């Protein structure tokens, strides 16, 4: 299998933050998982120890507590689908059957009153999530949430086809799929719900705002692939990961790690420039939304280096406990990935060094213990 990879501190220009009631939210999410019997007993026992409520509290550090709880429960539910059905279950190798199951769940999300999957715990949990989304969001936000759930379901079926065949897609196809199967876009409507506002269509549906969302998804999922590489590589089953995709192109694991870090650094720099550019003339709601995307990025980073889901204490992963203030690659040139190269055609102001938002100086920023 080769030597262990040591992941160095990665670039994060976004300050850490967390909702003050994160511990209570984490406890309530564990209780929600037990109430709805999400996943098998063994899977549920793992999930409730992974600080998922704390993750949600990092995404919405100043959000409404009831929406943070909704987000936490939803993220745990997503892991019930992804871990239980796709990665560890038999459906993960039967894309046709998986598509049927997910379409039935989608109908529950669309119409929770529909008499479908009445004895299925995941369906019961999803009904609860949908009713709470209706309570805290607008009809438009709920519709977008259901629409992004469809995108996520579609992408995991595509991944299941590779799992069944044991194949690895090329970098371009993987990048496109990862924008959706990382379940990042399903969180975006909750960023609005969490602060009780709604983006106007001319901003929400603009090409530049969609690009900012996709950049956030890229950074979050690439970071996840970097932090989870140890766990996935040590597993006995099939796994699909940005580093594995890069290794398929002939890179060594060490070269793949360096390349993945450089790719996410370049996109992070572009995201910061685009966010600053959009904020100049954007509405207060758009500025809040862009700040929410940034909190999502940083929240995923802090959770990724602290949750036992990725630190794997029984076989410790060599991942960092701090972040660095400078990128390894801040080139203004587009990545050689056609699916996302168009991001660099957008007006983002003058390219250059992105200054960190955190209050620290030097090479590394705060540890989690200092948050």
mmCIF file of C-alpha atoms in Angstrom:
data_model
loop_
_atom_site.group_PDB
_atom_site.id
_atom_site.type_symbol
_atom_site.label_atom_id
_atom_site.label_comp_id
_atom_site.label_asym_id
_atom_site.label_seq_id
_atom_site.Cartn_x
_atom_site.Cartn_y
_atom_site.Cartn_z
ATOM 1 C CA UNK A 1 0.000 0.000 0.000
ATOM 2 C CA UNK A 2 2.986 2.282 0.386
ATOM 3 C CA UNK A 3 4.002 4.737 3.119
ATOM 4 C CA UNK A 4 1.520 6.850 5.028
ATOM 5 C CA UNK A 5 0.821 10.316 3.670
ATOM 6 C CA UNK A 6 1.255 13.284 5.976
ATOM 7 C CA UNK A 7 -1.130 16.096 5.087
ATOM 8 C CA UNK A 8 0.477 19.483 5.741
ATOM 9 C CA UNK A 9 -1.483 22.497 7.037
ATOM 10 C CA UNK A 10 -3.646 23.775 4.207
ATOM 11 C CA UNK A 11 -4.515 27.325 3.241
ATOM 12 C CA UNK A 12 -7.526 28.946 4.880
ATOM 13 C CA UNK A 13 -8.024 32.735 4.719
ATOM 14 C CA UNK A 14 -11.380 32.479 6.531
ATOM 15 C CA UNK A 15 -11.668 33.017 10.275
ATOM 16 C CA UNK A 16 -13.103 30.154 12.368
ATOM 17 C CA UNK A 17 -16.411 30.588 14.191
ATOM 18 C CA UNK A 18 -18.976 28.413 15.939
ATOM 19 C CA UNK A 19 -22.455 28.866 17.399
ATOM 20 C CA UNK A 20 -22.304 29.077 21.202
ATOM 21 C CA UNK A 21 -24.894 26.294 21.637
ATOM 22 C CA UNK A 22 -23.039 23.758 19.509
ATOM 23 C CA UNK A 23 -22.825 21.169 22.296
ATOM 24 C CA UNK A 24 -26.585 21.218 22.890
ATOM 25 C CA UNK A 25 -27.247 20.966 19.144
ATOM 26 C CA UNK A 26 -24.939 17.948 18.919
ATOM 27 C CA UNK A 27 -26.819 16.189 21.728
ATOM 28 C CA UNK A 28 -30.185 16.906 20.092
ATOM 29 C CA UNK A 29 -28.975 15.551 16.750
ATOM 30 C CA UNK A 30 -27.879 12.312 18.393
ATOM 31 C CA UNK A 31 -31.358 12.039 19.951
ATOM 32 C CA UNK A 32 -32.985 12.738 16.574
ATOM 33 C CA UNK A 33 -30.970 9.931 14.976
ATOM 34 C CA UNK A 34 -32.148 7.516 17.666
ATOM 35 C CA UNK A 35 -35.767 8.659 17.408
ATOM 36 C CA UNK A 36 -35.901 8.010 13.666
ATOM 37 C CA UNK A 37 -33.507 5.007 13.745
ATOM 38 C CA UNK A 38 -31.304 6.443 10.994
ATOM 39 C CA UNK A 39 -29.120 3.714 9.535
ATOM 40 C CA UNK A 40 -28.217 0.430 11.173
ATOM 41 C CA UNK A 41 -27.508 0.431 14.895
ATOM 42 C CA UNK A 42 -23.777 0.102 14.185
ATOM 43 C CA UNK A 43 -23.778 2.953 11.652
ATOM 44 C CA UNK A 44 -25.912 5.148 13.902
ATOM 45 C CA UNK A 45 -23.521 4.571 16.805
ATOM 46 C CA UNK A 46 -20.660 5.822 14.635
ATOM 47 C CA UNK A 47 -22.529 8.832 13.278
ATOM 48 C CA UNK A 48 -23.668 10.195 16.635
ATOM 49 C CA UNK A 49 -20.025 10.321 17.790
ATOM 50 C CA UNK A 50 -18.801 12.353 14.810
ATOM 51 C CA UNK A 51 -19.738 15.860 16.062
ATOM 52 C CA UNK A 52 -22.183 16.484 13.231
ATOM 53 C CA UNK A 53 -24.114 19.016 15.305
ATOM 54 C CA UNK A 54 -20.877 20.888 15.883
ATOM 55 C CA UNK A 55 -20.249 20.844 12.130
ATOM 56 C CA UNK A 56 -23.622 22.501 11.504
ATOM 57 C CA UNK A 57 -22.866 25.038 14.238
ATOM 58 C CA UNK A 58 -19.682 25.972 12.399
ATOM 59 C CA UNK A 59 -21.534 26.422 9.105
ATOM 60 C CA UNK A 60 -24.092 28.792 10.685
ATOM 61 C CA UNK A 61 -22.181 30.313 13.624
ATOM 62 C CA UNK A 62 -24.638 33.209 13.941
ATOM 63 C CA UNK A 63 -27.705 31.459 12.545
ATOM 64 C CA UNK A 64 -31.053 30.576 14.077
ATOM 65 C CA UNK A 65 -30.628 27.641 16.432
ATOM 66 C CA UNK A 66 -33.653 25.769 15.075
ATOM 67 C CA UNK A 67 -32.221 25.903 11.545
ATOM 68 C CA UNK A 68 -28.794 24.789 12.751
ATOM 69 C CA UNK A 69 -30.525 21.804 14.367
ATOM 70 C CA UNK A 70 -32.356 21.138 11.087
ATOM 71 C CA UNK A 71 -29.054 21.303 9.190
ATOM 72 C CA UNK A 72 -27.342 18.970 11.660
ATOM 73 C CA UNK A 73 -30.129 16.409 11.423
ATOM 74 C CA UNK A 74 -30.102 16.671 7.641
ATOM 75 C CA UNK A 75 -26.329 16.127 7.427
ATOM 76 C CA UNK A 76 -26.619 13.055 9.631
ATOM 77 C CA UNK A 77 -29.492 11.837 7.433
ATOM 78 C CA UNK A 78 -27.310 12.312 4.349
ATOM 79 C CA UNK A 79 -24.633 10.139 5.909
ATOM 80 C CA UNK A 80 -27.330 7.562 6.581
ATOM 81 C CA UNK A 81 -27.962 7.513 2.826
ATOM 82 C CA UNK A 82 -24.345 7.803 1.678
ATOM 83 C CA UNK A 83 -22.713 5.473 4.213
ATOM 84 C CA UNK A 84 -25.661 3.126 4.643
ATOM 85 C CA UNK A 85 -26.957 2.752 1.098
ATOM 86 C CA UNK A 86 -24.121 3.846 -1.183
ATOM 87 C CA UNK A 87 -20.741 3.030 0.376
ATOM 88 C CA UNK A 88 -21.471 0.190 2.772
ATOM 89 C CA UNK A 89 -24.767 -1.223 1.497
ATOM 90 C CA UNK A 90 -25.555 -3.552 -1.391
ATOM 91 C CA UNK A 91 -27.390 -0.796 -3.274
ATOM 92 C CA UNK A 92 -24.088 1.008 -3.717
ATOM 93 C CA UNK A 93 -23.165 -1.556 -6.371
ATOM 94 C CA UNK A 94 -26.598 -1.724 -8.004
ATOM 95 C CA UNK A 95 -27.150 1.687 -9.602
ATOM 96 C CA UNK A 96 -30.531 0.782 -11.067
ATOM 97 C CA UNK A 97 -31.959 -0.367 -7.744
ATOM 98 C CA UNK A 98 -30.315 2.570 -5.992
ATOM 99 C CA UNK A 99 -31.963 4.974 -8.430
ATOM 100 C CA UNK A 100 -35.347 3.436 -7.656
ATOM 101 C CA UNK A 101 -34.864 3.774 -3.903
ATOM 102 C CA UNK A 102 -33.654 7.362 -4.180
ATOM 103 C CA UNK A 103 -36.526 8.337 -6.463
ATOM 104 C CA UNK A 104 -38.974 7.053 -3.890
ATOM 105 C CA UNK A 105 -37.205 9.098 -1.223
ATOM 106 C CA UNK A 106 -37.325 12.100 -3.541
ATOM 107 C CA UNK A 107 -41.103 11.715 -3.792
ATOM 108 C CA UNK A 108 -41.263 11.789 0.010
ATOM 109 C CA UNK A 109 -39.268 15.046 -0.023
ATOM 110 C CA UNK A 110 -41.550 16.499 -2.692
ATOM 111 C CA UNK A 111 -44.794 15.303 -1.107
ATOM 112 C CA UNK A 112 -44.300 14.196 2.498
ATOM 113 C CA UNK A 113 -47.964 13.237 2.717
ATOM 114 C CA UNK A 114 -47.527 10.605 -0.016
ATOM 115 C CA UNK A 115 -48.125 7.064 1.358
ATOM 116 C CA UNK A 116 -44.720 5.746 0.291
ATOM 117 C CA UNK A 117 -41.990 3.966 2.252
ATOM 118 C CA UNK A 118 -44.209 4.141 5.319
ATOM 119 C CA UNK A 119 -42.021 1.719 7.287
ATOM 120 C CA UNK A 120 -38.671 3.118 6.166
ATOM 121 C CA UNK A 121 -36.681 5.057 8.813
ATOM 122 C CA UNK A 122 -34.891 7.207 6.232
ATOM 123 C CA UNK A 123 -38.230 8.191 4.718
ATOM 124 C CA UNK A 124 -39.634 9.021 8.156
ATOM 125 C CA UNK A 125 -36.616 11.177 8.910
ATOM 126 C CA UNK A 126 -36.914 12.896 5.548
ATOM 127 C CA UNK A 127 -40.590 13.687 6.179
ATOM 128 C CA UNK A 128 -39.619 15.367 9.412
ATOM 129 C CA UNK A 129 -36.858 17.345 7.697
ATOM 130 C CA UNK A 130 -39.207 18.497 4.927
ATOM 131 C CA UNK A 131 -41.861 19.681 7.392
ATOM 132 C CA UNK A 132 -39.247 21.653 9.319
ATOM 133 C CA UNK A 133 -37.892 23.180 6.106
ATOM 134 C CA UNK A 134 -41.424 24.364 5.341
ATOM 135 C CA UNK A 135 -41.621 25.883 8.818
ATOM 136 C CA UNK A 136 -38.357 27.831 8.682
ATOM 137 C CA UNK A 137 -37.971 28.599 4.979
ATOM 138 C CA UNK A 138 -39.971 30.033 2.121
ATOM 139 C CA UNK A 139 -41.690 27.893 -0.496
ATOM 140 C CA UNK A 140 -38.964 28.862 -2.956
ATOM 141 C CA UNK A 141 -36.191 27.794 -0.594
ATOM 142 C CA UNK A 142 -37.874 24.469 0.092
ATOM 143 C CA UNK A 143 -38.313 23.883 -3.651
ATOM 144 C CA UNK A 144 -34.618 24.601 -4.243
ATOM 145 C CA UNK A 145 -33.697 22.273 -1.378
ATOM 146 C CA UNK A 146 -35.674 19.452 -3.007
ATOM 147 C CA UNK A 147 -34.109 20.282 -6.373
ATOM 148 C CA UNK A 148 -30.576 20.072 -4.995
ATOM 149 C CA UNK A 149 -31.473 16.782 -3.326
ATOM 150 C CA UNK A 150 -32.355 15.480 -6.785
ATOM 151 C CA UNK A 151 -28.923 16.577 -8.056
ATOM 152 C CA UNK A 152 -27.241 14.776 -5.178
ATOM 153 C CA UNK A 153 -29.223 11.570 -5.761
ATOM 154 C CA UNK A 154 -28.433 11.630 -9.480
ATOM 155 C CA UNK A 155 -24.691 11.975 -8.815
ATOM 156 C CA UNK A 156 -24.479 9.109 -6.310
ATOM 157 C CA UNK A 157 -26.166 6.809 -8.819
ATOM 158 C CA UNK A 158 -23.461 7.788 -11.313
ATOM 159 C CA UNK A 159 -20.843 6.988 -8.684
ATOM 160 C CA UNK A 160 -22.515 3.630 -8.020
ATOM 161 C CA UNK A 161 -21.963 2.687 -11.665
ATOM 162 C CA UNK A 162 -18.214 3.170 -11.170
ATOM 163 C CA UNK A 163 -18.311 1.271 -7.880
ATOM 164 C CA UNK A 164 -20.009 -1.684 -9.585
ATOM 165 C CA UNK A 165 -17.467 -1.718 -12.425
ATOM 166 C CA UNK A 166 -14.489 -0.916 -10.187
ATOM 167 C CA UNK A 167 -13.502 1.940 -12.492
ATOM 168 C CA UNK A 168 -12.160 5.423 -11.777
ATOM 169 C CA UNK A 169 -13.373 8.382 -13.868
ATOM 170 C CA UNK A 170 -11.036 10.931 -15.382
ATOM 171 C CA UNK A 171 -10.354 14.194 -13.564
ATOM 172 C CA UNK A 172 -12.849 16.244 -15.551
ATOM 173 C CA UNK A 173 -15.753 13.854 -14.988
ATOM 174 C CA UNK A 174 -14.833 13.406 -11.339
ATOM 175 C CA UNK A 175 -14.715 17.166 -10.776
ATOM 176 C CA UNK A 176 -18.155 17.627 -12.309
ATOM 177 C CA UNK A 177 -19.643 14.781 -10.270
ATOM 178 C CA UNK A 178 -17.990 15.966 -7.060
ATOM 179 C CA UNK A 179 -19.787 19.308 -7.264
ATOM 180 C CA UNK A 180 -22.966 17.363 -6.486
ATOM 181 C CA UNK A 181 -22.155 14.046 -4.819
ATOM 182 C CA UNK A 182 -20.357 15.842 -2.001
ATOM 183 C CA UNK A 183 -23.833 17.010 -0.851
ATOM 184 C CA UNK A 184 -22.691 20.623 -0.643
ATOM 185 C CA UNK A 185 -25.367 22.189 -2.843
ATOM 186 C CA UNK A 186 -28.125 20.707 -0.652
ATOM 187 C CA UNK A 187 -26.847 22.924 2.186
ATOM 188 C CA UNK A 188 -27.009 26.195 0.234
ATOM 189 C CA UNK A 189 -30.770 26.874 0.742
ATOM 190 C CA UNK A 190 -30.279 26.412 4.482
ATOM 191 C CA UNK A 191 -27.708 29.212 4.525
ATOM 192 C CA UNK A 192 -30.586 31.551 3.681
ATOM 193 C CA UNK A 193 -33.041 29.879 6.069
ATOM 194 C CA UNK A 194 -30.503 30.138 8.863
ATOM 195 C CA UNK A 195 -30.569 33.918 8.754
ATOM 196 C CA UNK A 196 -34.165 34.450 7.698
ATOM 197 C CA UNK A 197 -33.644 36.091 4.306
ATOM 198 C CA UNK A 198 -34.155 35.132 0.669
ATOM 199 C CA UNK A 199 -31.944 36.067 -2.259
ATOM 200 C CA UNK A 200 -33.639 37.849 -5.117
ATOM 201 C CA UNK A 201 -33.762 35.797 -8.345
ATOM 202 C CA UNK A 202 -31.514 38.183 -10.301
ATOM 203 C CA UNK A 203 -28.738 37.544 -7.765
ATOM 204 C CA UNK A 204 -29.404 33.937 -6.825
ATOM 205 C CA UNK A 205 -29.622 32.788 -10.441
ATOM 206 C CA UNK A 206 -26.730 34.848 -11.800
ATOM 207 C CA UNK A 207 -23.842 33.006 -13.417
ATOM 208 C CA UNK A 208 -21.311 34.604 -11.072
ATOM 209 C CA UNK A 209 -23.176 33.562 -7.909
ATOM 210 C CA UNK A 210 -23.523 30.022 -9.247
ATOM 211 C CA UNK A 211 -19.787 30.032 -9.884
ATOM 212 C CA UNK A 212 -19.121 31.138 -6.301
ATOM 213 C CA UNK A 213 -21.277 28.253 -5.066
ATOM 214 C CA UNK A 214 -19.420 25.795 -7.264
ATOM 215 C CA UNK A 215 -16.052 27.104 -6.099
ATOM 216 C CA UNK A 216 -17.129 26.634 -2.503
ATOM 217 C CA UNK A 217 -18.223 23.083 -3.354
ATOM 218 C CA UNK A 218 -14.888 22.383 -5.024
ATOM 219 C CA UNK A 219 -12.841 23.564 -2.038
ATOM 220 C CA UNK A 220 -15.047 21.730 0.476
ATOM 221 C CA UNK A 221 -14.979 18.438 -1.433
ATOM 222 C CA UNK A 222 -11.285 18.591 -2.305
ATOM 223 C CA UNK A 223 -10.520 19.268 1.361
ATOM 224 C CA UNK A 224 -12.740 16.344 2.303
ATOM 225 C CA UNK A 225 -10.913 14.086 -0.143
ATOM 226 C CA UNK A 226 -7.565 15.186 1.299
ATOM 227 C CA UNK A 227 -8.604 14.668 4.931
ATOM 228 C CA UNK A 228 -10.475 11.390 4.302
ATOM 229 C CA UNK A 229 -7.812 9.801 2.083
ATOM 230 C CA UNK A 230 -6.272 7.848 4.977
ATOM 231 C CA UNK A 231 -9.638 6.444 6.100
ATOM 232 C CA UNK A 232 -10.776 5.540 2.590
ATOM 233 C CA UNK A 233 -7.453 4.084 1.445
ATOM 234 C CA UNK A 234 -7.266 1.855 4.525
ATOM 235 C CA UNK A 235 -10.761 0.526 3.936
ATOM 236 C CA UNK A 236 -11.449 -2.792 2.271
ATOM 237 C CA UNK A 237 -14.006 -1.592 -0.257
ATOM 238 C CA UNK A 238 -14.051 0.557 -3.357
ATOM 239 C CA UNK A 239 -13.430 4.260 -2.873
ATOM 240 C CA UNK A 240 -13.455 7.275 -5.157
ATOM 241 C CA UNK A 241 -11.316 10.224 -4.202
ATOM 242 C CA UNK A 242 -9.567 13.164 -5.917
ATOM 243 C CA UNK A 243 -6.177 11.769 -4.947
ATOM 244 C CA UNK A 244 -7.042 8.364 -6.392
ATOM 245 C CA UNK A 245 -8.198 10.032 -9.611
ATOM 246 C CA UNK A 246 -4.896 11.904 -9.836
ATOM 247 C CA UNK A 247 -2.976 8.701 -9.110
ATOM 248 C CA UNK A 248 -4.787 7.103 -12.074
ATOM 249 C CA UNK A 249 -3.105 9.752 -14.228
ATOM 250 C CA UNK A 250 0.287 8.418 -13.196
ATOM 251 C CA UNK A 251 1.077 10.514 -10.127
ATOM 252 C CA UNK A 252 2.509 9.030 -6.958
ATOM 253 C CA UNK A 253 0.407 9.441 -3.793
ATOM 254 C CA UNK A 254 2.732 12.242 -2.668
ATOM 255 C CA UNK A 255 2.461 14.001 -6.033
ATOM 256 C CA UNK A 256 -1.315 13.555 -6.036
ATOM 257 C CA UNK A 257 -1.547 15.159 -2.596
ATOM 258 C CA UNK A 258 0.588 18.122 -3.654
ATOM 259 C CA UNK A 259 -1.448 18.543 -6.834
ATOM 260 C CA UNK A 260 -4.801 18.378 -5.034
ATOM 261 C CA UNK A 261 -3.645 20.966 -2.498
ATOM 262 C CA UNK A 262 -2.435 23.288 -5.274
ATOM 263 C CA UNK A 263 -5.753 22.899 -7.112
ATOM 264 C CA UNK A 264 -7.858 23.739 -4.073
ATOM 265 C CA UNK A 265 -5.564 26.652 -3.192
ATOM 266 C CA UNK A 266 -5.996 28.171 -6.629
ATOM 267 C CA UNK A 267 -9.776 27.821 -6.431
ATOM 268 C CA UNK A 268 -9.808 29.221 -2.887
ATOM 269 C CA UNK A 269 -7.953 32.322 -4.105
ATOM 270 C CA UNK A 270 -10.427 32.723 -6.965
ATOM 271 C CA UNK A 271 -13.390 32.310 -4.592
ATOM 272 C CA UNK A 272 -12.067 35.044 -2.332
ATOM 273 C CA UNK A 273 -11.545 37.411 -5.265
ATOM 274 C CA UNK A 274 -14.968 36.685 -6.753
ATOM 275 C CA UNK A 275 -16.703 37.073 -3.383
ATOM 276 C CA UNK A 276 -15.044 40.446 -2.822
ATOM 277 C CA UNK A 277 -16.018 41.543 -6.335
ATOM 278 C CA UNK A 278 -19.657 40.468 -5.955
ATOM 279 C CA UNK A 279 -19.916 42.063 -2.517
ATOM 280 C CA UNK A 280 -18.964 45.498 -3.846
ATOM 281 C CA UNK A 281 -22.294 46.043 -5.611
ATOM 282 C CA UNK A 282 -24.379 43.211 -4.177
ATOM 283 C CA UNK A 283 -27.372 43.504 -1.891
ATOM 284 C CA UNK A 284 -27.012 42.980 1.874
ATOM 285 C CA UNK A 285 -28.618 39.570 1.343
ATOM 286 C CA UNK A 286 -26.018 38.604 -1.249
ATOM 287 C CA UNK A 287 -23.206 39.728 1.020
ATOM 288 C CA UNK A 288 -24.716 37.601 3.791
ATOM 289 C CA UNK A 289 -24.969 34.637 1.421
ATOM 290 C CA UNK A 290 -21.345 34.941 0.313
ATOM 291 C CA UNK A 291 -20.289 35.123 3.953
ATOM 292 C CA UNK A 292 -22.354 31.969 4.501
ATOM 293 C CA UNK A 293 -20.481 30.162 1.746
ATOM 294 C CA UNK A 294 -17.206 31.174 3.390
ATOM 295 C CA UNK A 295 -18.419 29.911 6.780
ATOM 296 C CA UNK A 296 -19.397 26.624 5.127
ATOM 297 C CA UNK A 297 -15.880 26.261 3.712
ATOM 298 C CA UNK A 298 -14.183 26.998 7.018
ATOM 299 C CA UNK A 299 -16.681 24.967 9.032
ATOM 300 C CA UNK A 300 -16.019 21.923 6.852
ATOM 301 C CA UNK A 301 -12.274 22.436 7.292
ATOM 302 C CA UNK A 302 -12.427 22.665 11.079
ATOM 303 C CA UNK A 303 -14.722 19.657 11.277
ATOM 304 C CA UNK A 304 -12.537 17.717 8.838
ATOM 305 C CA UNK A 305 -9.422 17.965 11.027
ATOM 306 C CA UNK A 306 -11.217 17.368 14.336
ATOM 307 C CA UNK A 307 -14.012 14.800 13.855
ATOM 308 C CA UNK A 308 -13.192 11.170 14.585
ATOM 309 C CA UNK A 309 -14.800 10.453 11.214
ATOM 310 C CA UNK A 310 -11.498 11.574 9.665
ATOM 311 C CA UNK A 311 -8.950 11.517 12.494
ATOM 312 C CA UNK A 312 -9.686 7.759 12.993
ATOM 313 C CA UNK A 313 -8.160 7.471 16.507
ATOM 314 C CA UNK A 314 -7.764 3.688 16.276
ATOM 315 C CA UNK A 315 -5.428 4.193 13.313
ATOM 316 C CA UNK A 316 -4.578 7.897 13.443
ATOM 317 C CA UNK A 317 -4.580 9.821 10.187
ATOM 318 C CA UNK A 318 -1.690 12.213 9.645
ATOM 319 C CA UNK A 319 -3.775 15.325 9.148
ATOM 320 C CA UNK A 320 -2.982 18.815 10.462
ATOM 321 C CA UNK A 321 -4.456 20.557 13.499
ATOM 322 C CA UNK A 322 -3.847 24.074 12.161
ATOM 323 C CA UNK A 323 -4.125 25.965 8.867
ATOM 324 C CA UNK A 324 -1.707 28.144 6.943
ATOM 325 C CA UNK A 325 -2.226 31.766 5.896
ATOM 326 C CA UNK A 326 -0.620 31.556 2.459
ATOM 327 C CA UNK A 327 -1.545 29.422 -0.570
ATOM 328 C CA UNK A 328 0.826 27.019 -2.281
ATOM 329 C CA UNK A 329 -0.604 28.133 -5.645
ATOM 330 C CA UNK A 330 -2.188 31.556 -6.201
ATOM 331 C CA UNK A 331 -1.876 31.603 -9.986
ATOM 332 C CA UNK A 332 -4.666 33.521 -11.762
ATOM 333 C CA UNK A 333 -4.577 30.970 -14.586
ATOM 334 C CA UNK A 334 -7.472 28.493 -14.845
ATOM 335 C CA UNK A 335 -7.101 24.873 -13.813
ATOM 336 C CA UNK A 336 -6.785 22.447 -16.698
ATOM 337 C CA UNK A 337 -10.222 21.000 -15.937
ATOM 338 C CA UNK A 338 -12.754 21.911 -18.658
ATOM 339 C CA UNK A 339 -15.792 21.478 -16.399
ATOM 340 C CA UNK A 340 -14.695 24.374 -14.195
ATOM 341 C CA UNK A 341 -12.200 26.368 -16.301
ATOM 342 C CA UNK A 342 -14.958 28.855 -17.171
ATOM 343 C CA UNK A 343 -14.842 30.199 -13.612
ATOM 344 C CA UNK A 344 -11.727 32.148 -14.526
ATOM 345 C CA UNK A 345 -13.584 34.023 -17.298
ATOM 346 C CA UNK A 346 -15.662 35.909 -14.735
ATOM 347 C CA UNK A 347 -14.769 39.444 -13.650
ATOM 348 C CA UNK A 348 -13.178 39.127 -10.216
ATOM 349 C CA UNK A 349 -11.219 42.337 -9.895
ATOM 350 C CA UNK A 350 -7.433 42.398 -9.976
ATOM 351 C CA UNK A 351 -5.947 38.955 -9.357
ATOM 352 C CA UNK A 352 -3.239 38.744 -6.784
ATOM 353 C CA UNK A 353 -2.485 37.642 -3.278
ATOM 354 C CA UNK A 354 -5.553 37.057 -1.148
ATOM 355 C CA UNK A 355 -5.067 38.493 2.318
ATOM 356 C CA UNK A 356 -6.274 36.326 5.192
ATOM 357 C CA UNK A 357 -9.385 37.352 7.104
ATOM 358 C CA UNK A 358 -8.241 35.789 10.335
ATOM 359 C CA UNK A 359 -6.684 37.845 13.096
ATOM 360 C CA UNK A 360 -3.541 35.741 13.230
ATOM 361 C CA UNK A 361 -0.277 36.459 11.454
ATOM 362 C CA UNK A 362 2.547 34.330 10.203
ATOM 363 C CA UNK A 363 2.367 30.990 8.530
ATOM 364 C CA UNK A 364 -0.278 29.171 10.575
ATOM 365 C CA UNK A 365 -3.599 30.235 12.059
ATOM 366 C CA UNK A 366 -5.491 29.264 15.207
ATOM 367 C CA UNK A 367 -5.847 25.742 16.381
ATOM 368 C CA UNK A 368 -9.326 24.445 17.081
ATOM 369 C CA UNK A 369 -8.728 24.686 20.815
ATOM 370 C CA UNK A 370 -8.474 28.457 20.440
ATOM 371 C CA UNK A 371 -11.834 28.880 18.704
#
